[in-house]
mmCIF file of C-alpha atoms in Angstrom:
data_model
loop_
_atom_site.group_PDB
_atom_site.id
_atom_site.type_symbol
_atom_site.label_atom_id
_atom_site.label_comp_id
_atom_site.label_asym_id
_atom_site.label_seq_id
_atom_site.Cartn_x
_atom_site.Cartn_y
_atom_site.Cartn_z
ATOM 1 C CA MET H 1 27.027 119.701 -78.870
ATOM 2 C CA PRO H 2 28.565 121.539 -75.888
ATOM 3 C CA SER H 3 31.238 120.171 -74.473
ATOM 4 C CA ARG H 4 31.394 118.722 -71.249
ATOM 5 C CA ARG H 5 32.222 120.270 -68.369
ATOM 6 C CA GLN H 6 30.463 123.428 -69.886
ATOM 7 C CA LYS H 7 28.108 125.848 -68.146
ATOM 8 C CA LEU H 8 24.706 124.572 -70.142
ATOM 9 C CA SER H 9 21.999 126.712 -70.404
ATOM 10 C CA ARG H 10 18.105 126.003 -69.789
ATOM 11 C CA GLU H 11 17.953 125.417 -73.663
ATOM 12 C CA GLU H 12 20.211 123.566 -74.271
ATOM 13 C CA ILE H 13 19.483 121.464 -71.441
ATOM 14 C CA ASN H 14 16.299 120.926 -72.934
ATOM 15 C CA SER H 15 17.534 120.084 -76.578
ATOM 16 C CA LEU H 16 19.685 117.544 -75.353
ATOM 17 C CA PHE H 17 17.112 116.351 -74.058
ATOM 18 C CA GLN H 18 14.969 116.116 -77.235
ATOM 19 C CA THR H 19 17.659 114.605 -78.940
ATOM 20 C CA TYR H 20 18.154 112.040 -76.478
ATOM 21 C CA GLN H 21 14.510 111.068 -76.347
ATOM 22 C CA GLU H 22 14.848 110.656 -80.296
ATOM 23 C CA ASN H 23 17.454 108.808 -80.782
ATOM 24 C CA ASN H 24 19.604 107.487 -77.205
ATOM 25 C CA ASP H 25 22.570 108.850 -78.692
ATOM 26 C CA PRO H 26 25.158 107.990 -75.851
ATOM 27 C CA GLU H 27 27.296 110.715 -76.157
ATOM 28 C CA VAL H 28 24.056 113.130 -75.742
ATOM 29 C CA LYS H 29 24.120 111.086 -72.392
ATOM 30 C CA ARG H 30 27.284 111.401 -71.535
ATOM 31 C CA VAL H 31 27.090 115.358 -71.974
ATOM 32 C CA LEU H 32 24.165 115.485 -69.934
ATOM 33 C CA VAL H 33 25.228 113.166 -66.786
ATOM 34 C CA ASP H 34 28.490 115.639 -67.023
ATOM 35 C CA ALA H 35 26.506 118.844 -67.430
ATOM 36 C CA TYR H 36 25.130 117.114 -63.970
ATOM 37 C CA MET H 37 28.044 115.430 -62.173
ATOM 38 C CA ASP H 38 28.098 119.199 -59.413
ATOM 39 C CA LEU H 39 24.869 117.751 -58.277
ATOM 40 C CA VAL H 40 25.484 113.976 -58.359
ATOM 41 C CA HIS H 41 28.575 115.166 -56.210
ATOM 42 C CA SER H 42 26.455 117.241 -53.852
ATOM 43 C CA LEU H 43 23.820 115.216 -53.114
ATOM 44 C CA ALA H 44 26.428 112.309 -52.325
ATOM 45 C CA ARG H 45 28.059 114.287 -49.694
ATOM 46 C CA ARG H 46 25.117 115.419 -48.055
ATOM 47 C CA PHE H 47 24.830 111.421 -47.194
ATOM 48 C CA ALA H 48 28.711 111.234 -46.072
ATOM 49 C CA ASN H 49 29.675 110.654 -42.476
ATOM 50 C CA ARG H 50 27.293 107.686 -42.114
ATOM 51 C CA GLY H 51 29.631 105.279 -42.453
ATOM 52 C CA GLU H 52 30.028 104.590 -46.000
ATOM 53 C CA PRO H 53 32.525 105.980 -48.689
ATOM 54 C CA LEU H 54 32.184 108.826 -50.329
ATOM 55 C CA ASP H 55 33.016 106.919 -53.908
ATOM 56 C CA ASP H 56 30.413 104.365 -53.017
ATOM 57 C CA LEU H 57 28.162 107.244 -52.731
ATOM 58 C CA VAL H 58 28.719 108.836 -55.721
ATOM 59 C CA GLN H 59 28.551 106.014 -57.451
ATOM 60 C CA VAL H 60 25.057 105.375 -56.238
ATOM 61 C CA ALA H 61 24.236 108.637 -56.800
ATOM 62 C CA SER H 62 24.849 108.738 -60.661
ATOM 63 C CA MET H 63 23.398 105.598 -61.146
ATOM 64 C CA GLY H 64 20.291 107.648 -59.511
ATOM 65 C CA LEU H 65 20.988 110.257 -62.273
ATOM 66 C CA LEU H 66 21.030 107.761 -65.187
ATOM 67 C CA LYS H 67 17.617 106.791 -63.807
ATOM 68 C CA ALA H 68 16.158 110.197 -64.059
ATOM 69 C CA ILE H 69 18.228 111.078 -67.365
ATOM 70 C CA ASP H 70 16.350 107.912 -69.263
ATOM 71 C CA ARG H 71 13.347 108.761 -67.610
ATOM 72 C CA PHE H 72 12.987 112.427 -67.845
ATOM 73 C CA GLU H 73 10.421 114.368 -70.130
ATOM 74 C CA PRO H 74 11.142 117.827 -71.440
ATOM 75 C CA ASP H 75 7.507 117.555 -72.449
ATOM 76 C CA ARG H 76 6.396 118.291 -69.902
ATOM 77 C CA ASN H 77 7.784 122.046 -69.031
ATOM 78 C CA VAL H 78 10.048 121.023 -65.293
ATOM 79 C CA GLN H 79 13.016 121.838 -65.320
ATOM 80 C CA PHE H 80 15.362 118.334 -64.958
ATOM 81 C CA THR H 81 16.443 119.296 -61.133
ATOM 82 C CA THR H 82 12.971 119.774 -60.064
ATOM 83 C CA TYR H 83 12.643 115.593 -61.104
ATOM 84 C CA ALA H 84 16.438 114.861 -60.911
ATOM 85 C CA VAL H 85 16.863 115.414 -56.977
ATOM 86 C CA PRO H 86 14.115 113.366 -55.388
ATOM 87 C CA THR H 87 14.804 110.222 -57.949
ATOM 88 C CA ILE H 88 19.022 111.010 -57.227
ATOM 89 C CA VAL H 89 17.961 110.719 -53.258
ATOM 90 C CA GLY H 90 15.542 108.422 -53.212
ATOM 91 C CA GLU H 91 18.312 106.223 -54.821
ATOM 92 C CA LEU H 92 20.932 107.038 -51.847
ATOM 93 C CA ARG H 93 18.218 106.646 -49.674
ATOM 94 C CA ARG H 94 17.329 102.913 -50.739
ATOM 95 C CA TYR H 95 20.869 102.478 -50.624
ATOM 96 C CA PHE H 96 21.026 103.253 -47.131
ATOM 97 C CA ARG H 97 17.930 101.471 -46.189
ATOM 98 C CA ASP H 98 18.881 98.197 -47.799
ATOM 99 C CA ARG H 99 21.811 98.218 -45.434
ATOM 100 C CA ALA H 100 20.190 99.570 -42.842
ATOM 101 C CA SER H 101 17.805 96.090 -42.811
ATOM 102 C CA ALA H 102 21.266 94.323 -42.452
ATOM 103 C CA ILE H 103 23.396 93.140 -39.081
ATOM 104 C CA ARG H 104 24.971 96.176 -37.601
ATOM 105 C CA LEU H 105 28.959 95.587 -36.872
ATOM 106 C CA PRO H 106 30.502 96.815 -33.773
ATOM 107 C CA ARG H 107 31.867 100.146 -34.313
ATOM 108 C CA GLY H 108 35.278 98.711 -33.901
ATOM 109 C CA LEU H 109 35.085 96.144 -36.790
ATOM 110 C CA ARG H 110 33.597 98.891 -38.931
ATOM 111 C CA GLU H 111 35.978 101.337 -38.217
ATOM 112 C CA ARG H 112 38.298 98.686 -39.226
ATOM 113 C CA SER H 113 36.750 97.757 -42.344
ATOM 114 C CA HIS H 114 36.631 101.432 -43.423
ATOM 115 C CA ALA H 115 40.063 101.729 -42.403
ATOM 116 C CA LEU H 116 41.302 98.400 -44.494
ATOM 117 C CA ASN H 117 38.853 99.396 -47.677
ATOM 118 C CA ALA H 118 41.039 102.678 -47.949
ATOM 119 C CA ALA H 119 44.254 101.090 -47.081
ATOM 120 C CA ILE H 120 43.134 98.378 -50.029
ATOM 121 C CA GLN H 121 42.682 101.306 -52.840
ATOM 122 C CA LYS H 122 45.716 103.054 -51.760
ATOM 123 C CA PHE H 123 47.927 100.092 -52.258
ATOM 124 C CA SER H 124 46.046 99.206 -55.430
ATOM 125 C CA GLN H 125 46.595 102.719 -56.907
ATOM 126 C CA GLU H 126 50.309 102.530 -55.600
ATOM 127 C CA HIS H 127 51.405 99.072 -56.878
ATOM 128 C CA SER H 128 48.703 98.339 -59.737
ATOM 129 C CA ARG H 129 48.022 95.445 -58.450
ATOM 130 C CA SER H 130 45.666 94.096 -55.485
ATOM 131 C CA PRO H 131 47.296 93.594 -52.318
ATOM 132 C CA SER H 132 48.000 90.190 -50.385
ATOM 133 C CA VAL H 133 46.076 89.540 -46.529
ATOM 134 C CA ALA H 134 49.579 90.142 -45.220
ATOM 135 C CA GLU H 135 51.073 93.132 -47.115
ATOM 136 C CA ILE H 136 47.705 94.800 -46.010
ATOM 137 C CA ALA H 137 47.669 94.074 -42.646
ATOM 138 C CA GLY H 138 51.136 95.234 -42.116
ATOM 139 C CA GLU H 139 50.361 98.706 -43.747
ATOM 140 C CA ILE H 140 47.301 99.163 -41.518
ATOM 141 C CA GLY H 141 48.917 97.831 -37.975
ATOM 142 C CA LEU H 142 46.747 95.288 -38.241
ATOM 143 C CA THR H 143 47.295 90.937 -37.382
ATOM 144 C CA GLU H 144 46.560 89.007 -40.492
ATOM 145 C CA GLU H 145 43.182 87.258 -38.576
ATOM 146 C CA GLU H 146 42.332 90.658 -37.949
ATOM 147 C CA VAL H 147 42.339 91.592 -41.766
ATOM 148 C CA ILE H 148 40.625 88.095 -42.837
ATOM 149 C CA GLU H 149 38.199 89.095 -39.805
ATOM 150 C CA SER H 150 37.308 92.805 -41.167
ATOM 151 C CA LEU H 151 37.403 91.406 -44.907
ATOM 152 C CA GLU H 152 34.605 88.851 -43.985
ATOM 153 C CA SER H 153 32.531 91.102 -42.161
ATOM 154 C CA SER H 154 32.615 93.583 -44.706
ATOM 155 C CA GLU H 155 30.212 90.748 -46.319
ATOM 156 C CA ALA H 156 27.475 90.678 -43.724
ATOM 157 C CA VAL H 157 26.735 94.556 -43.831
ATOM 158 C CA ALA H 158 24.258 93.729 -46.499
ATOM 159 C CA VAL H 159 22.782 90.844 -46.630
ATOM 160 C CA ALA H 160 19.416 92.441 -49.006
ATOM 161 C CA SER H 161 18.599 90.382 -51.710
ATOM 162 C CA LEU H 162 19.806 91.880 -55.116
ATOM 163 C CA ASP H 163 17.342 90.007 -57.060
ATOM 164 C CA THR H 164 13.915 92.151 -56.466
ATOM 165 C CA THR H 165 13.610 93.277 -59.698
ATOM 166 C CA THR H 166 14.157 97.226 -59.687
ATOM 167 C CA ASP H 167 12.637 99.801 -62.085
ATOM 168 C CA GLU H 168 15.369 99.680 -64.166
ATOM 169 C CA GLY H 169 13.288 97.866 -66.982
ATOM 170 C CA ASP H 170 13.571 100.933 -69.331
ATOM 171 C CA LEU H 171 17.336 101.076 -69.429
ATOM 172 C CA SER H 172 18.192 98.584 -71.371
ATOM 173 C CA LEU H 173 22.236 96.373 -71.554
ATOM 174 C CA LEU H 174 23.081 98.191 -74.076
ATOM 175 C CA ASP H 175 22.755 101.428 -72.445
ATOM 176 C CA ILE H 176 25.192 99.835 -70.050
ATOM 177 C CA VAL H 177 27.797 97.538 -71.667
ATOM 178 C CA GLY H 178 28.061 100.300 -75.230
ATOM 179 C CA GLY H 179 28.739 98.133 -78.199
ATOM 180 C CA GLU H 180 30.194 95.584 -76.586
ATOM 181 C CA ASP H 181 26.604 93.007 -75.972
ATOM 182 C CA LYS H 182 27.700 90.679 -78.114
ATOM 183 C CA ALA H 183 29.853 89.485 -75.905
ATOM 184 C CA LEU H 184 27.632 89.706 -72.934
ATOM 185 C CA GLU H 185 25.037 87.129 -75.715
ATOM 186 C CA MET H 186 27.725 84.829 -75.510
ATOM 187 C CA LEU H 187 27.597 84.771 -71.937
ATOM 188 C CA ASP H 188 24.128 83.937 -72.330
ATOM 189 C CA GLU H 189 24.528 81.309 -74.651
ATOM 190 C CA ARG H 190 27.178 80.078 -72.816
ATOM 191 C CA LEU H 191 25.773 79.296 -69.278
ATOM 192 C CA SER H 192 21.855 79.403 -70.368
ATOM 193 C CA LEU H 193 21.292 81.650 -68.534
ATOM 194 C CA ALA H 194 18.771 84.212 -70.594
ATOM 195 C CA GLY H 195 15.791 83.464 -68.009
ATOM 196 C CA ALA H 196 18.335 83.594 -64.647
ATOM 197 C CA MET H 197 20.019 87.011 -66.041
ATOM 198 C CA SER H 198 16.959 88.374 -66.758
ATOM 199 C CA ASN H 199 16.013 88.700 -63.351
ATOM 200 C CA LEU H 200 19.608 90.489 -62.560
ATOM 201 C CA ASP H 201 19.111 94.423 -63.137
ATOM 202 C CA ALA H 202 21.421 96.119 -65.243
ATOM 203 C CA ARG H 203 24.202 97.104 -62.326
ATOM 204 C CA GLU H 204 24.522 93.506 -61.649
ATOM 205 C CA GLN H 205 24.160 92.012 -65.415
ATOM 206 C CA ASN H 206 27.289 94.613 -65.759
ATOM 207 C CA LEU H 207 29.114 93.653 -62.947
ATOM 208 C CA LEU H 208 28.804 89.873 -64.271
ATOM 209 C CA TYR H 209 30.142 91.043 -67.923
ATOM 210 C CA LEU H 210 33.106 93.024 -66.349
ATOM 211 C CA ARG H 211 34.170 90.417 -64.305
ATOM 212 C CA PHE H 212 33.081 87.193 -66.864
ATOM 213 C CA ILE H 213 33.505 88.539 -69.999
ATOM 214 C CA GLU H 214 36.272 90.898 -70.048
ATOM 215 C CA GLY H 215 37.940 89.286 -67.318
ATOM 216 C CA LEU H 216 38.819 92.096 -65.538
ATOM 217 C CA SER H 217 39.902 91.091 -61.695
ATOM 218 C CA GLN H 218 37.755 92.925 -58.908
ATOM 219 C CA THR H 219 40.623 95.753 -58.356
ATOM 220 C CA GLU H 220 40.259 96.774 -62.223
ATOM 221 C CA ILE H 221 36.656 96.644 -61.831
ATOM 222 C CA ALA H 222 36.738 99.068 -58.672
ATOM 223 C CA GLU H 223 38.414 101.595 -60.277
ATOM 224 C CA ARG H 224 36.038 101.558 -63.606
ATOM 225 C CA LEU H 225 33.284 101.470 -61.524
ATOM 226 C CA HIS H 226 34.900 104.341 -58.855
ATOM 227 C CA ILE H 227 33.933 102.241 -56.084
ATOM 228 C CA SER H 228 35.941 100.339 -53.718
ATOM 229 C CA GLN H 229 37.399 96.544 -54.400
ATOM 230 C CA MET H 230 35.372 95.691 -50.913
ATOM 231 C CA HIS H 231 32.171 97.089 -53.082
ATOM 232 C CA VAL H 232 32.869 95.094 -55.809
ATOM 233 C CA SER H 233 33.523 91.857 -53.376
ATOM 234 C CA ARG H 234 30.628 92.274 -51.957
ATOM 235 C CA LEU H 235 28.017 92.945 -55.101
ATOM 236 C CA LEU H 236 30.017 90.132 -56.970
ATOM 237 C CA ARG H 237 29.053 87.778 -54.077
ATOM 238 C CA ARG H 238 25.390 88.876 -53.745
ATOM 239 C CA THR H 239 24.782 88.971 -57.712
ATOM 240 C CA LEU H 240 26.413 85.289 -58.339
ATOM 241 C CA ASN H 241 24.038 84.065 -54.937
ATOM 242 C CA SER H 242 20.947 85.515 -56.900
ATOM 243 C CA LEU H 243 21.998 84.134 -60.322
ATOM 244 C CA ARG H 244 22.401 80.527 -58.820
ATOM 245 C CA GLN H 245 18.800 80.900 -56.882
ATOM 246 C CA ASN H 246 17.495 82.237 -59.845
ATOM 247 C CA LEU H 247 19.296 79.014 -61.559
ATOM 248 C CA SER H 248 17.814 76.266 -58.953
ATOM 249 C CA GLY H 249 14.407 77.471 -58.894
ATOM 250 C CA THR H 250 14.275 77.035 -62.485
ATOM 251 C CA GLU H 251 15.610 73.572 -62.358
ATOM 252 C CA MET H 252 14.137 70.375 -60.376
ATOM 253 C CA ARG H 253 16.623 68.797 -57.957
ATOM 254 C CA ARG H 254 18.223 65.998 -59.284
ATOM 255 C CA PRO H 255 18.397 62.578 -57.380
ATOM 256 C CA TYR H 256 22.403 61.572 -56.751
ATOM 257 C CA MET F 1 33.828 68.539 -70.454
ATOM 258 C CA ILE F 2 35.596 68.477 -67.126
ATOM 259 C CA PRO F 3 37.970 65.640 -67.645
ATOM 260 C CA LEU F 4 37.971 62.435 -64.835
ATOM 261 C CA LEU F 5 41.179 61.352 -63.730
ATOM 262 C CA SER F 6 42.101 58.528 -61.870
ATOM 263 C CA SER F 7 42.826 58.815 -58.301
ATOM 264 C CA LYS F 8 46.624 58.879 -59.689
ATOM 265 C CA THR F 9 46.994 62.140 -58.364
ATOM 266 C CA PHE F 10 46.311 61.527 -55.133
ATOM 267 C CA ASP F 11 48.231 58.420 -54.863
ATOM 268 C CA ASP F 12 51.186 60.573 -56.212
ATOM 269 C CA MET F 13 50.406 63.016 -53.411
ATOM 270 C CA GLU F 14 50.255 60.047 -51.044
ATOM 271 C CA LYS F 15 53.786 59.146 -51.564
ATOM 272 C CA ASN F 16 54.723 62.806 -51.649
ATOM 273 C CA LYS F 17 54.454 64.030 -48.177
ATOM 274 C CA LEU F 18 56.367 67.424 -48.844
ATOM 275 C CA HIS F 19 53.222 69.537 -48.915
ATOM 276 C CA ASP F 20 51.651 71.101 -46.159
ATOM 277 C CA GLU F 21 47.823 70.227 -45.942
ATOM 278 C CA VAL F 22 45.124 72.213 -44.437
ATOM 279 C CA ASN F 23 41.680 70.044 -43.899
ATOM 280 C CA ILE F 24 38.638 71.550 -42.880
ATOM 281 C CA ALA F 25 35.202 69.722 -42.168
ATOM 282 C CA VAL F 26 32.571 71.352 -41.455
ATOM 283 C CA PRO F 27 28.493 70.151 -41.288
ATOM 284 C CA ALA F 28 26.765 70.865 -44.550
ATOM 285 C CA ARG F 29 24.844 73.416 -42.947
ATOM 286 C CA GLU F 30 24.162 77.123 -44.859
ATOM 287 C CA ALA F 31 25.360 78.743 -41.772
ATOM 288 C CA MET F 32 28.213 77.213 -41.855
ATOM 289 C CA SER F 33 29.417 78.622 -45.202
ATOM 290 C CA LYS F 34 31.122 81.784 -43.432
ATOM 291 C CA VAL F 35 33.145 79.319 -41.536
ATOM 292 C CA VAL F 36 34.316 77.760 -45.105
ATOM 293 C CA ARG F 37 35.035 81.829 -46.459
ATOM 294 C CA MET F 38 37.345 82.126 -43.297
ATOM 295 C CA ALA F 39 39.077 79.154 -43.496
ATOM 296 C CA THR F 40 39.246 79.839 -47.638
ATOM 297 C CA THR F 41 41.124 83.565 -46.717
ATOM 298 C CA ALA F 42 42.776 82.082 -43.888
ATOM 299 C CA VAL F 43 44.768 79.493 -46.345
ATOM 300 C CA ALA F 44 44.965 81.958 -49.432
ATOM 301 C CA SER F 45 46.629 84.533 -47.531
ATOM 302 C CA ARG F 46 49.149 81.774 -45.520
ATOM 303 C CA ALA F 47 49.663 81.175 -49.521
ATOM 304 C CA SER F 48 50.350 84.758 -50.625
ATOM 305 C CA LEU F 49 47.827 85.049 -52.478
ATOM 306 C CA SER F 50 46.377 88.570 -53.326
ATOM 307 C CA ILE F 51 42.835 89.536 -52.018
ATOM 308 C CA ASP F 52 41.638 89.875 -55.551
ATOM 309 C CA ASP F 53 42.734 85.897 -56.139
ATOM 310 C CA ALA F 54 42.048 85.090 -52.237
ATOM 311 C CA ASP F 55 38.561 86.313 -53.357
ATOM 312 C CA ASP F 56 37.762 84.477 -56.163
ATOM 313 C CA LEU F 57 38.990 81.193 -54.756
ATOM 314 C CA ASN F 58 36.151 81.987 -51.580
ATOM 315 C CA THR F 59 33.777 82.493 -54.373
ATOM 316 C CA ALA F 60 34.753 79.190 -55.722
ATOM 317 C CA VAL F 61 35.434 77.434 -52.618
ATOM 318 C CA GLU F 62 31.614 79.045 -51.471
ATOM 319 C CA GLU F 63 30.167 77.719 -55.317
ATOM 320 C CA LEU F 64 31.379 74.198 -54.216
ATOM 321 C CA PHE F 65 29.885 74.572 -50.421
ATOM 322 C CA ARG F 66 26.824 75.564 -51.789
ATOM 323 C CA SER F 67 26.776 72.806 -54.766
ATOM 324 C CA PHE F 68 27.481 70.440 -51.912
ATOM 325 C CA LEU F 69 24.147 71.552 -49.904
ATOM 326 C CA SER F 70 22.161 71.228 -52.525
ATOM 327 C CA GLN F 71 23.271 67.512 -53.381
ATOM 328 C CA HIS F 72 22.901 66.474 -49.602
ATOM 329 C CA THR F 73 20.518 66.456 -46.883
ATOM 330 C CA ALA F 74 21.427 69.702 -44.413
ATOM 331 C CA GLY F 75 23.611 68.526 -41.106
ATOM 332 C CA GLU F 76 23.753 64.722 -42.109
ATOM 333 C CA VAL F 77 27.463 64.587 -43.334
ATOM 334 C CA ASP F 78 30.107 66.667 -43.743
ATOM 335 C CA PHE F 79 31.174 69.232 -46.102
ATOM 336 C CA CYS F 80 35.477 68.104 -46.254
ATOM 337 C CA VAL F 81 37.469 70.258 -48.124
ATOM 338 C CA ASP F 82 41.569 69.488 -48.337
ATOM 339 C CA TYR F 83 43.880 73.015 -48.891
ATOM 340 C CA ILE F 84 47.260 71.622 -50.579
ATOM 341 C CA PHE F 85 50.340 73.796 -50.594
ATOM 342 C CA HIS F 86 52.625 73.158 -53.206
ATOM 343 C CA ASP F 87 55.518 75.433 -54.504
ATOM 344 C CA ASP F 88 53.945 77.102 -57.469
ATOM 345 C CA ARG F 89 49.843 76.530 -56.635
ATOM 346 C CA LEU F 90 47.556 75.739 -54.311
ATOM 347 C CA GLU F 91 45.647 72.735 -54.439
ATOM 348 C CA ILE F 92 41.789 72.402 -53.302
ATOM 349 C CA ALA F 93 40.047 69.317 -53.123
ATOM 350 C CA ALA F 94 35.948 69.499 -52.378
ATOM 351 C CA HIS F 95 35.410 65.523 -51.222
ATOM 352 C CA GLY F 96 31.829 64.340 -52.679
ATOM 353 C CA CYS F 97 31.352 67.101 -55.105
ATOM 354 C CA ILE F 98 29.487 66.101 -58.413
ATOM 355 C CA LEU F 99 29.429 68.770 -61.095
ATOM 356 C CA HIS F 100 27.938 66.195 -63.684
ATOM 357 C CA ASN F 101 30.267 67.371 -66.294
ATOM 358 C CA GLY F 102 28.191 70.908 -66.383
ATOM 359 C CA HIS F 103 24.838 69.571 -67.002
ATOM 360 C CA GLY F 104 22.191 71.228 -65.930
ATOM 361 C CA LYS F 105 21.726 74.732 -65.465
ATOM 362 C CA VAL F 106 23.217 75.002 -62.200
ATOM 363 C CA GLY F 107 25.947 72.375 -63.377
ATOM 364 C CA ARG F 108 26.664 74.506 -65.976
ATOM 365 C CA TYR F 109 26.322 77.493 -64.231
ATOM 366 C CA SER F 110 29.445 76.081 -61.422
ATOM 367 C CA ARG F 111 31.473 74.880 -63.754
ATOM 368 C CA PHE F 112 31.639 78.242 -65.838
ATOM 369 C CA LEU F 113 32.329 80.096 -62.381
ATOM 370 C CA LEU F 114 34.578 77.653 -61.153
ATOM 371 C CA GLU F 115 36.827 77.353 -64.659
ATOM 372 C CA SER F 116 36.628 81.165 -64.631
ATOM 373 C CA LEU F 117 37.643 81.772 -61.003
ATOM 374 C CA ALA F 118 40.687 78.836 -60.384
ATOM 375 C CA ASP F 119 42.964 78.170 -63.116
ATOM 376 C CA SER F 120 42.031 74.697 -63.221
ATOM 377 C CA VAL F 121 38.855 72.849 -62.100
ATOM 378 C CA ARG F 122 38.969 68.893 -62.941
ATOM 379 C CA GLU F 123 36.883 65.903 -61.217
ATOM 380 C CA VAL F 124 38.988 63.121 -60.096
ATOM 381 C CA THR F 125 37.638 59.696 -58.317
ATOM 382 C CA ASN F 126 38.659 59.171 -54.737
ATOM 383 C CA PRO F 127 40.964 56.283 -53.227
ATOM 384 C CA ASP F 128 37.064 55.401 -51.835
ATOM 385 C CA GLY F 129 35.750 55.796 -55.472
ATOM 386 C CA GLY F 130 33.342 58.720 -54.613
ATOM 387 C CA LEU F 131 33.925 62.225 -57.113
ATOM 388 C CA ASP F 132 36.174 65.084 -55.348
ATOM 389 C CA VAL F 133 36.484 68.116 -57.110
ATOM 390 C CA VAL F 134 39.813 69.899 -57.650
ATOM 391 C CA LEU F 135 40.532 73.307 -58.213
ATOM 392 C CA VAL F 136 44.088 74.594 -58.809
ATOM 393 C CA LYS F 137 45.257 78.139 -58.166
ATOM 394 C CA ASN F 138 48.792 78.764 -59.326
ATOM 395 C CA LEU F 139 50.653 80.834 -56.954
ATOM 396 C CA PRO F 140 52.057 84.279 -57.790
ATOM 397 C CA GLY F 141 55.086 84.041 -59.451
ATOM 398 C CA SER F 142 54.982 80.770 -60.938
#
């Protein structure tokens, strides 16, 4: 198997796709992902300067790449990039579309929120822990009230519900969480949430797994997924709201 | 099962006024969830919790608020929360919340979520005979 970061020929790429289609080998998928990470970065950069951190855009574009790899059919004799580029760009556009439908924050608050985001990441990397509000306020020269306001405003950036089923049905949970699926089953059993969980997309399920089964903190999840802590916080909140709504919908309200 | 305690905890607390307390009461309406979150973040900040821990607490209190909303008619009653600062922990008591010891899917979900996010969760009978849910978050270095 070709090593990572090696320029692959079209024949090698096709061969890898054939292999992946036959046995869903995650190692083959990793090689394919690695081979196209430059494309992911290049497409993510196209959408930079629109108010979203580049790291988050790379993460979104990577999700598009994973979808493209799973759905690509090498037998159709089309180059992978021909198929992947619109898929990845579509994922990025959907990301902005979802966010554009939300409340538009005042520019000052938005900029403060970005500065806060960067400061939290920097602090977490330097100190290997999440900062307190006071620490982060001192770091970027804001009052604690301004930091709290910015933290909350980041929650309002996107209000679109994530419980809409996306077209990710062919990406199994196993693909996302590797060999740890037994623990996820345990979560399902423990909560009797099978129905509600199945309405969440793979990313949301993965997030719950990392937070509540692996017990990672938001900062640790952010590092693992290469996104910001604030983004993890937003995703987690929306995922939990979706889960609660799904559950409430399946249970008659009891008289108290 | 979440242990059902007597009101001894609160009685003890009443005798010992050394702890700072913050009390909020907001109308039980969805639109007030942001007020509850901001208050919780502010209290967590005052208690020197990290942003991660503050966010966990925020999610837990929001879950209590949503649980309360589902149990009461909107706007009829207030959602009352006491934040009690101890030397080694922050206690949050939400009045009139019932977890049903985790019965029903939503109850099990709430219990799991709260137990994951707080260091301890318990239901207590308050001096009025009602039920409160008390969350405890240990403070850094305790």
